[in-house]
Coordinates of C-alpha atoms in Angstrom, one line a residue:
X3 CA -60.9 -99.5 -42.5
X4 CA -60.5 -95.7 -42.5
X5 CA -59.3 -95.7 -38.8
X6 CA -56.6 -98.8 -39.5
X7 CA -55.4 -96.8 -42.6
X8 CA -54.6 -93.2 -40.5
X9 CA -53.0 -95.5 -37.8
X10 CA -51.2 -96.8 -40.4
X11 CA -50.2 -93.6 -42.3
X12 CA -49.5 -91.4 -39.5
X13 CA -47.4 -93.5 -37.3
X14 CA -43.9 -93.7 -36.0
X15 CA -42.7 -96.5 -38.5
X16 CA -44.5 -94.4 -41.5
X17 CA -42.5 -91.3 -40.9
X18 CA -39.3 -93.0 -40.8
X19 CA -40.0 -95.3 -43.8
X20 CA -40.6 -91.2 -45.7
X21 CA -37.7 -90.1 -44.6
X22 CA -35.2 -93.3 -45.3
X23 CA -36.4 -92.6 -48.9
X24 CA -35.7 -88.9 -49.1
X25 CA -32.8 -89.3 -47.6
X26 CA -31.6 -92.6 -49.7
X27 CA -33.3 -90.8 -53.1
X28 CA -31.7 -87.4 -52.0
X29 CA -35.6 -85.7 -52.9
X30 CA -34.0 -82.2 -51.5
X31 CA -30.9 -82.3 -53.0
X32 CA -33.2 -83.0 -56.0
X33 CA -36.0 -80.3 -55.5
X34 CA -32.9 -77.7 -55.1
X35 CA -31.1 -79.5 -58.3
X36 CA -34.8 -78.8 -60.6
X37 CA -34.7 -75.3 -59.9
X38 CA -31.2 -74.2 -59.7
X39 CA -31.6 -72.0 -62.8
X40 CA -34.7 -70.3 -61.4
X41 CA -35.6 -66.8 -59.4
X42 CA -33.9 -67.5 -56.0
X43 CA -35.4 -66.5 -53.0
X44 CA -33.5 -66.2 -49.8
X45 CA -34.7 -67.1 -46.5
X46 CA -32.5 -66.0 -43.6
X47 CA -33.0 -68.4 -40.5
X48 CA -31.8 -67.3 -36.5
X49 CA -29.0 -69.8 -35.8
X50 CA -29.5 -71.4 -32.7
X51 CA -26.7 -72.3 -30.3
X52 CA -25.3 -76.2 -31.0
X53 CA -23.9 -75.9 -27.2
X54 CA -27.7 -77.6 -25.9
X55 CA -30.2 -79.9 -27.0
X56 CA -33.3 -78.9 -29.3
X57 CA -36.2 -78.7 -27.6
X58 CA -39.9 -77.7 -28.1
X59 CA -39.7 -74.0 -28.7
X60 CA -36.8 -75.5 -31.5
X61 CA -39.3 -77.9 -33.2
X62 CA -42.2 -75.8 -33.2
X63 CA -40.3 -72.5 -34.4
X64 CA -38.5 -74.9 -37.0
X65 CA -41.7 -76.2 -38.0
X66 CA -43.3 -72.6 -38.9
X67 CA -40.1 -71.6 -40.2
X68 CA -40.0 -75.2 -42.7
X69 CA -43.5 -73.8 -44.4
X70 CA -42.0 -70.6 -45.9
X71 CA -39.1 -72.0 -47.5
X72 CA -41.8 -74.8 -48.6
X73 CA -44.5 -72.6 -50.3
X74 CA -41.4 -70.4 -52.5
X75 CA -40.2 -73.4 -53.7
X76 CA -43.6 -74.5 -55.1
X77 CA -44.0 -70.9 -56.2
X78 CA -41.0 -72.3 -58.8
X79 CA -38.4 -70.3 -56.7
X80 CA -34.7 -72.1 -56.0
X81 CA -34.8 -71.7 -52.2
X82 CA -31.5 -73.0 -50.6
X83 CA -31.7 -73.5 -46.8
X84 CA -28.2 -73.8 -45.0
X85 CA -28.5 -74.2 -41.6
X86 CA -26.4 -72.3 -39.4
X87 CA -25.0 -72.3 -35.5
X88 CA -24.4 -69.1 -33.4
X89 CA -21.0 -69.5 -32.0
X90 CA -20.7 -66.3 -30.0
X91 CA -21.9 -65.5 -26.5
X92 CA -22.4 -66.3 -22.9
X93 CA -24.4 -69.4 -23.5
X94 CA -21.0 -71.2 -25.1
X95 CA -18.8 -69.2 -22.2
X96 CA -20.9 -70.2 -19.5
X97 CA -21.2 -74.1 -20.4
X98 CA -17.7 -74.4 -20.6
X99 CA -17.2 -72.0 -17.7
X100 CA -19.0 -74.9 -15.6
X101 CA -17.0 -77.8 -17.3
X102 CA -13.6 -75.6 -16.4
X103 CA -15.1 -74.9 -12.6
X104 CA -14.2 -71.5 -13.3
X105 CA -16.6 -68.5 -11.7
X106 CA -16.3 -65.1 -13.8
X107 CA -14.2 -63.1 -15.2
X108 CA -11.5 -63.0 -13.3
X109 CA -10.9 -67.3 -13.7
X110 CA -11.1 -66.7 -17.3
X111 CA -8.3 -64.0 -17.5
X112 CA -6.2 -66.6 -15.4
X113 CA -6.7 -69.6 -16.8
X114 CA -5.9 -67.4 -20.1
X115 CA -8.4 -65.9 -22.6
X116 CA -6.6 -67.8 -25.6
X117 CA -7.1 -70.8 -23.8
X118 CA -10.5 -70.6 -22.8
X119 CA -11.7 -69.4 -26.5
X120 CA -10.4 -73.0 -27.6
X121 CA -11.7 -74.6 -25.1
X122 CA -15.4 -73.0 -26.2
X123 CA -14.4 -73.7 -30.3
X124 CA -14.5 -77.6 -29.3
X125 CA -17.3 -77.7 -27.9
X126 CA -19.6 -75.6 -30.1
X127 CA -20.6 -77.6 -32.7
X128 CA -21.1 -80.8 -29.7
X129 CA -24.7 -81.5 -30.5
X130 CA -24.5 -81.4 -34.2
X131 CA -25.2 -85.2 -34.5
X132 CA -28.4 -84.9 -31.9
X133 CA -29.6 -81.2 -34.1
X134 CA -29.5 -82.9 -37.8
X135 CA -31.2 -86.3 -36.4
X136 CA -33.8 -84.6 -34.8
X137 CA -34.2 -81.4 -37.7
X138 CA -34.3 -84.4 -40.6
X139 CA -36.7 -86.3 -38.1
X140 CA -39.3 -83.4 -38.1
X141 CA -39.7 -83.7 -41.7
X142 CA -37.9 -80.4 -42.2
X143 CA -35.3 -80.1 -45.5
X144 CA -32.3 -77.8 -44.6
X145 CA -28.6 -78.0 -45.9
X146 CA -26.0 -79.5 -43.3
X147 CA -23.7 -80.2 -45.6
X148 CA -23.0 -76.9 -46.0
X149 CA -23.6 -75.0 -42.8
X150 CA -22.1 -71.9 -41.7
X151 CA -20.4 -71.1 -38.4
X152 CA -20.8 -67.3 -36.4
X153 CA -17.4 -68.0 -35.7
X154 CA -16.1 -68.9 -39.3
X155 CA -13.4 -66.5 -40.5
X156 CA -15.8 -64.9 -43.3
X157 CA -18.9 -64.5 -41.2
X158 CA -16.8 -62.7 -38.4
X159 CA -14.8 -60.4 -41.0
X160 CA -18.3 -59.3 -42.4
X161 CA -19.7 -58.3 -38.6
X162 CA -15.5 -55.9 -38.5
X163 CA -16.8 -54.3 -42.5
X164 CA -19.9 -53.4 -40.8
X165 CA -18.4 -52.2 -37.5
X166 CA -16.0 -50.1 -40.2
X167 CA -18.7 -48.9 -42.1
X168 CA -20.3 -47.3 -39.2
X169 CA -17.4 -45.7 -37.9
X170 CA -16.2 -44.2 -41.0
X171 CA -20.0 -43.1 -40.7
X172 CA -19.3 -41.3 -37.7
X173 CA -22.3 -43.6 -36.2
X174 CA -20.0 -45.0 -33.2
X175 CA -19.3 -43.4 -30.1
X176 CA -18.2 -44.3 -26.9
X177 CA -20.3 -43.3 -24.4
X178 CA -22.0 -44.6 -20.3
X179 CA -25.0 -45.7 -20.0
X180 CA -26.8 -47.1 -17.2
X181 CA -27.4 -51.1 -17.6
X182 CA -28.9 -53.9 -16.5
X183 CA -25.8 -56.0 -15.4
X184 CA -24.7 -59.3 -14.5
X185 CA -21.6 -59.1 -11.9
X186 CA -21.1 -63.3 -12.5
X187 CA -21.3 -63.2 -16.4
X188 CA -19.6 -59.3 -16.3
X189 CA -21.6 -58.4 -18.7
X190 CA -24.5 -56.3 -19.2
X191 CA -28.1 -57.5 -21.0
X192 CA -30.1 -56.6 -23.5
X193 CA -34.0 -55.3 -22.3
X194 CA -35.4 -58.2 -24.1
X195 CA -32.8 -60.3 -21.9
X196 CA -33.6 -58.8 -18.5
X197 CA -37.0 -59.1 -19.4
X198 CA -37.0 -63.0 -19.0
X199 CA -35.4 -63.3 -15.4
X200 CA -38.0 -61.3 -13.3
X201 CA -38.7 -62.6 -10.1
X202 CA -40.5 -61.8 -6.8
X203 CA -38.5 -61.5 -4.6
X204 CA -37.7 -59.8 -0.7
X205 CA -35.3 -57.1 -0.9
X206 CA -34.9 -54.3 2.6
X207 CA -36.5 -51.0 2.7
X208 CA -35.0 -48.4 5.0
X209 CA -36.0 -44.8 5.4
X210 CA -32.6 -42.8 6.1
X211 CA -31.9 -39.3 7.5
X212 CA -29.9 -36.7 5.9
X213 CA -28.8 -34.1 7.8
X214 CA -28.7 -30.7 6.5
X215 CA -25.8 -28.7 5.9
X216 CA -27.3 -25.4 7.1
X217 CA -29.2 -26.8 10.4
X218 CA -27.4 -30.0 12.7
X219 CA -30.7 -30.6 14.2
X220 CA -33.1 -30.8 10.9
X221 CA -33.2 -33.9 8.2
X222 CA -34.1 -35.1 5.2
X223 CA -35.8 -38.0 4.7
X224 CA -35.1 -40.3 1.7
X225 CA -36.0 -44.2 1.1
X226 CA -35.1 -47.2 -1.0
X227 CA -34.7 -50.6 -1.2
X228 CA -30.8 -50.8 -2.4
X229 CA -29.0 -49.8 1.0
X230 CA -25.6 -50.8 -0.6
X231 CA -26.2 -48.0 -3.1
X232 CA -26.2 -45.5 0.0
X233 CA -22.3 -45.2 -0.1
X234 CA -22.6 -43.8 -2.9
X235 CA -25.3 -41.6 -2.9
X236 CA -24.3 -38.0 -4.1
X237 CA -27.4 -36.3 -4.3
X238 CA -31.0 -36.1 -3.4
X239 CA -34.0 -35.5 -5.1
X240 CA -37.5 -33.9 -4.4
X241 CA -40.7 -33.8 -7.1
X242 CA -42.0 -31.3 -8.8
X243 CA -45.4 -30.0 -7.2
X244 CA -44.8 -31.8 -4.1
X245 CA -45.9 -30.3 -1.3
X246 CA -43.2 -31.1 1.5
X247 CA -43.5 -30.6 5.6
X248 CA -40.9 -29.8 8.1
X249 CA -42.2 -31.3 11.3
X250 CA -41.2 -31.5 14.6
X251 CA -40.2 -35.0 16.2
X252 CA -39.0 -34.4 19.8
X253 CA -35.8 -32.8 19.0
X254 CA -35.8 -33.1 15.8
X255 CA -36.6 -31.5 12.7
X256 CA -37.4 -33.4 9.8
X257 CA -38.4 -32.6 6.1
X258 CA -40.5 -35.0 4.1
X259 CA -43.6 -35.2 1.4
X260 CA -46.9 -34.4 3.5
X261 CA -49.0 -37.0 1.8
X262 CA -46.4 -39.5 3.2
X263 CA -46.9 -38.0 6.9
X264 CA -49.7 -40.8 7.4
X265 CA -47.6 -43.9 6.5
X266 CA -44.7 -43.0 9.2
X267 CA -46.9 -41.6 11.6
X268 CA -50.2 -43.5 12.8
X269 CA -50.8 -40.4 15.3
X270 CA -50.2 -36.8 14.3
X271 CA -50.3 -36.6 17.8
X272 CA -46.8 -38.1 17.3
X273 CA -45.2 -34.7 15.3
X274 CA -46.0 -31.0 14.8
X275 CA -45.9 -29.6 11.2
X276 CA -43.9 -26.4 11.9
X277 CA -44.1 -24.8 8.2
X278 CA -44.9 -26.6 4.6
X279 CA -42.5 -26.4 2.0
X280 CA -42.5 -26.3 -1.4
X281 CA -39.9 -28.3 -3.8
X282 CA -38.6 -24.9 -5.3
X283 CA -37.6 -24.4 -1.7
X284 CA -36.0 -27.1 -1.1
X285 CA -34.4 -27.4 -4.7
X286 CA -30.3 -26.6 -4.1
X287 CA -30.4 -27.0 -0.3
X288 CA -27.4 -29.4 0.9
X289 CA -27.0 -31.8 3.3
X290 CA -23.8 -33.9 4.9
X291 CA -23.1 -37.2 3.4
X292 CA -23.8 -40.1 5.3
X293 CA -20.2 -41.9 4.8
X294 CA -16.9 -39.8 5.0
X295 CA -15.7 -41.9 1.8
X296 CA -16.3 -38.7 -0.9
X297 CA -17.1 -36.3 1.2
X298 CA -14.7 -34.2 -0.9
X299 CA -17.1 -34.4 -3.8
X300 CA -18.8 -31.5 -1.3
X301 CA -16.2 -28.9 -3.3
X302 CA -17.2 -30.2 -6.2
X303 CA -21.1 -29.7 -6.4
X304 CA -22.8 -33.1 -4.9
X305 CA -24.9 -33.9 -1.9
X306 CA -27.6 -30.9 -3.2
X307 CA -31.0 -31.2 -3.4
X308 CA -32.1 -31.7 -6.7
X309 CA -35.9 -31.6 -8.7
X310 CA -36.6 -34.5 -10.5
X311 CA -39.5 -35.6 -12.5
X312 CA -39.5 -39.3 -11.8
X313 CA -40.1 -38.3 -7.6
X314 CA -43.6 -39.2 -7.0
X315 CA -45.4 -39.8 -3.6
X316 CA -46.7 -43.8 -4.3
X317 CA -43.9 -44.8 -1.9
X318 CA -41.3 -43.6 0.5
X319 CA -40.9 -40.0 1.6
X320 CA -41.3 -38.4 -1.8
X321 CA -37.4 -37.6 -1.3
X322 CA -35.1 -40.1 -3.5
X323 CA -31.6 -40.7 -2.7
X324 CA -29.3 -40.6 -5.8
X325 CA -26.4 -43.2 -6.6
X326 CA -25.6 -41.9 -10.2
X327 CA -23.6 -44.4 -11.0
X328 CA -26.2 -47.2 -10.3
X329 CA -29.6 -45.5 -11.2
X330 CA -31.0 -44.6 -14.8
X331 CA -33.0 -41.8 -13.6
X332 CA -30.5 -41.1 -10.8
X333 CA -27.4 -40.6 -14.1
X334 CA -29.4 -38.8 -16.3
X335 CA -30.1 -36.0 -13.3
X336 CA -26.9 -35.8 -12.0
X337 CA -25.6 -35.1 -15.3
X338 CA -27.8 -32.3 -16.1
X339 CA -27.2 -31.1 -12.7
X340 CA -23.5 -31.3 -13.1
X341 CA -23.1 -33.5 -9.9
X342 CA -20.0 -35.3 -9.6
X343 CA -20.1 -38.6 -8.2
X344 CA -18.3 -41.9 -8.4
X345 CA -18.7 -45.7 -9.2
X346 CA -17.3 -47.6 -6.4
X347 CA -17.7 -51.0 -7.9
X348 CA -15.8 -53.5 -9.7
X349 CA -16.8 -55.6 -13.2
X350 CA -17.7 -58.6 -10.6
X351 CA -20.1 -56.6 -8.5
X352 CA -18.0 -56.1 -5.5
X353 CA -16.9 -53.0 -3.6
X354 CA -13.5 -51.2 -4.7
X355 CA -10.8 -49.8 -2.6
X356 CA -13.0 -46.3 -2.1
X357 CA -15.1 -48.2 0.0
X358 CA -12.4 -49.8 2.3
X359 CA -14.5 -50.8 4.8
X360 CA -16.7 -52.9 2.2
X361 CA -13.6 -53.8 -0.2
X362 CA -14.1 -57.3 -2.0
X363 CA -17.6 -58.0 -1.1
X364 CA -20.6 -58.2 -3.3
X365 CA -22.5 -55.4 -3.0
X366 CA -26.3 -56.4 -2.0
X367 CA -23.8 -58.9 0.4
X368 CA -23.4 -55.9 2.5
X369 CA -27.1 -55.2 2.6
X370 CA -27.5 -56.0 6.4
X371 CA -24.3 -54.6 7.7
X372 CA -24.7 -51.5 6.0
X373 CA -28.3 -51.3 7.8
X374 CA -27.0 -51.9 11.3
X375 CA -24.1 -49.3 10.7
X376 CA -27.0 -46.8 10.0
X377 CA -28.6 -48.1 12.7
X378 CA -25.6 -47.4 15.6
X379 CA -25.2 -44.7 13.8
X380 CA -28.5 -43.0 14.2
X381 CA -29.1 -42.3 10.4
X382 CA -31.9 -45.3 10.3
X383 CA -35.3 -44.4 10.6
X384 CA -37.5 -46.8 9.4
X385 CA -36.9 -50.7 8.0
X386 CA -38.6 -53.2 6.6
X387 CA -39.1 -55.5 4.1
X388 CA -40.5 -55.6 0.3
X389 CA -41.6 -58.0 -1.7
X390 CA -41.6 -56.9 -5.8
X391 CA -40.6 -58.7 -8.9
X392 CA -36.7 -57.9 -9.4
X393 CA -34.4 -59.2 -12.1
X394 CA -31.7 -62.4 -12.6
X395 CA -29.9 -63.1 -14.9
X396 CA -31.8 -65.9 -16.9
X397 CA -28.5 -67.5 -17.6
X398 CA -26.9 -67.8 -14.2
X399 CA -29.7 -66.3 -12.2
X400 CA -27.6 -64.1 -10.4
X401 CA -29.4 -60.9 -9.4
X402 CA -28.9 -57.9 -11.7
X403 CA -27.3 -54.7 -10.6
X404 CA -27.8 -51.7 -12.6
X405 CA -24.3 -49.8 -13.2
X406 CA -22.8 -46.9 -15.5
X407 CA -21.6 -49.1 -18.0
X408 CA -18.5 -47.4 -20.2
X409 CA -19.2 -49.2 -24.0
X410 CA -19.4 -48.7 -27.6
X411 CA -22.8 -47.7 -29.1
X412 CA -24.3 -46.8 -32.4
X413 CA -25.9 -43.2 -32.4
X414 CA -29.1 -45.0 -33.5
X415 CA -31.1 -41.4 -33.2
X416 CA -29.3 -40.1 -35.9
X417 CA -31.0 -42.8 -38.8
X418 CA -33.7 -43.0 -36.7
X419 CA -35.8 -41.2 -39.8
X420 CA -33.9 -43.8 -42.4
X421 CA -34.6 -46.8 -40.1
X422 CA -38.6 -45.9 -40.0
X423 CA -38.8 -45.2 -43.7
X424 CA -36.8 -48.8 -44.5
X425 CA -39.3 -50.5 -42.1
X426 CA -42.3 -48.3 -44.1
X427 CA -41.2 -50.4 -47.3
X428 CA -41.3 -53.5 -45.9
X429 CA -44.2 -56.3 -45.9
X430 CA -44.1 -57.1 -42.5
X431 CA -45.7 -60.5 -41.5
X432 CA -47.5 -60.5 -38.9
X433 CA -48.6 -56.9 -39.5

């Protein structure tokens, strides 16, 4: 009896029969209609995108989300729920990008930005139909009837006051920051957006040679695993308390970490350590760029030797090549080192007109042929392959470059005390 009754009660046919009679009695309508006059509590809800299907992470956040809302109105609070659809962003440029058989920025600015931003309005709201049937299906009472849109005229004149409000502030300044960056979608991402495209992947390792401004016949030796970052290296950088070697290799003189001596050399047989060095020594030293295209940044401070505190001996020679423009650590350095430098790359990833012989081609494209250059060159020392977790885009999963990225930015340290204290006096759930 029991078992016949919970088939009964908890199936298919049950649940639709409930909801036909909410829906035909208007019960939420209703439940918001009994307590109109009461305390109201408001219960802000993350939009999703209306561009793709609901799916499981939808219905089970919706699900946890339906309680709150739920309990209040129990409580006696009037708790109106308007759903809501985020209009803004890649995900709606990207679909319709595929639709259009456009590829990046550059098709977009052709096929005209006025264009293309209609062409993304009509297709926002496509999956309304396929969100209410399966929100209402799921048992869960929000407001359709009176949604709001991201892009509706009120909503996006209330994100320009706040904008306003911070620059009258002075909280807004314009500033470059190194970025995780998507050449395809030209745009950089969040931390929490990088975050979800790792992946392991093989990228090369080469060990280069540097040679020094002072000596033709004596090098430094630097390493890393983004050789088309090697035009535009400006500096390098040695770690403090380091203890470096310059060693004899036939005829040539080379200056490295000596805790790394063992990983290039399986037989000290192989070199002879003529004198060890410290990094306060070697700290201001320069060397000869390894491509003539800036080699007039010389005059103007770069291709030194530098201290840094992020050189360590886990890997490499314990000697890191700087590319300012495409290295957090590498930026923040050069700038308190005064080094000038440039940022040979275009918003699509590819090589500008500094680096001729390169021009038009995506950067880790040019990978292999910037090796073998090295290589007839006699700059190569060492290569390889590495295998470590690297990021993609999760939209497009194009792999991620990290660039000096000219922007707009809110000097967040400034309330930084404000921000904590607000976050003090709220009831944070979870803890």
């Amino acid at each position: 009896m029991f078992k016949q009754l919970a088939s009964t009660v908890f199936s298919a046919d049950f649940e639709k029969e409930v909801l036909a009679f909410w829906q035909k009695n208007d019960i939420f309508k209703k439940s918001l209609e009994a307590r109109k006059n009461c305390t109201k509590y408001i219960f802000y809800d993350g939009p999703p995108f209306a561009t793709g299907l609901p799916h499981y992470g939808h219905l089970l956040a919706g699900t946890i989300k339906d309680i709150i809302p739920r309990y209040q109105t129990m409580r006696g609070k009037f708790v109106p729920r308007r759903f809501g659809w985020d209009c803004h962003g890649l995900p709606v440029e990207y679909e319709m990008e595929q639709e259009l058989s456009l590829h990046g920025k550059q098709d977009i600015i052709k096929y005209g930005i006025d264009r293309f931003n209609e062409q993304c309005r009509s297709i926002v709201l496509r999956y309304v139909n396929e969100w209410r049937s399966t929100v209402s299906r799921m048992g869960r009472w929000v407001d359709f009837d009176h949604d709001y849109k991201t892009m509706d005229p009120a909503f996006m004149e209330s994100i320009f006051w706040v904008f306003k409000s911070l620059w009258e502030k002075k909280l807004v300044y314009e500033g470059m920051k190194i970025l995780p960056y998507c050449p395809r979608c030209a745009t950089p991402l969040s931390n929490f957006e990088t975050n979800q495209g790792y992946k392991e992947t093989d990228d090369p390792s080469v060990t280069v040679r540097f040679r020094s401004a002072a000596s033709p016949d004596t090098w430094f030796l630097a390493w890393t695993t983004t050789p088309w970052t090697l035009p535009s290296n400006f500096a390098l950088a040695v770690g403090k308390g380091i203890k470096y070697v310059k060693i004899r290799d036939n005829n040539n003189f080379y200056i490295m970490a000596k805790e790394r001596l063992p990983v290039y050399y399986k037989n000290s047989a192989e070199y002879q350590i003529i004198r060890e060095l410290s990094d306060e020594e070697l700290c201001g030293q320069k060397y000869l760029p390894l491509f003539p295209y800036f080699s007039g940044y010389a005059e103007k401070n770069s291709f030194r030797i530098l201290t840094g505190d992020f050189v360590s001996t886990e890997d490499g020679t314990g000697i890191v090549h700087l590319a300012p423009a495409f290295g957090e650590d590498d930026y923040a350095l050069a700038l308190k080192e005064k080094i000038a430098f440039a940022a040979p790359v275009d918003d699509e990833g590819k090589f500008t007109s500094e680096i001729p012989d390169y021009q038009g081609r995506f950067v880790k494209d040019c990978d292999k042929d910037i090796i073998e250059r090295l290589k007839k060159e006699g700059s190569l020392i060492h290569r390889s392959r590495v295998r470590h977790n690297y990021p993609f885009c999760w939209r497009c999963d194009t792999p991620l470059l990290y660039r000096g990225i000219s922007t707009w930015f809110v000097n967040v340290e400034s309330i930084k005390k404000d921000m904590l204290d607000a976050n003090s006096n709220t009831s944070w759930v979870p803890q």
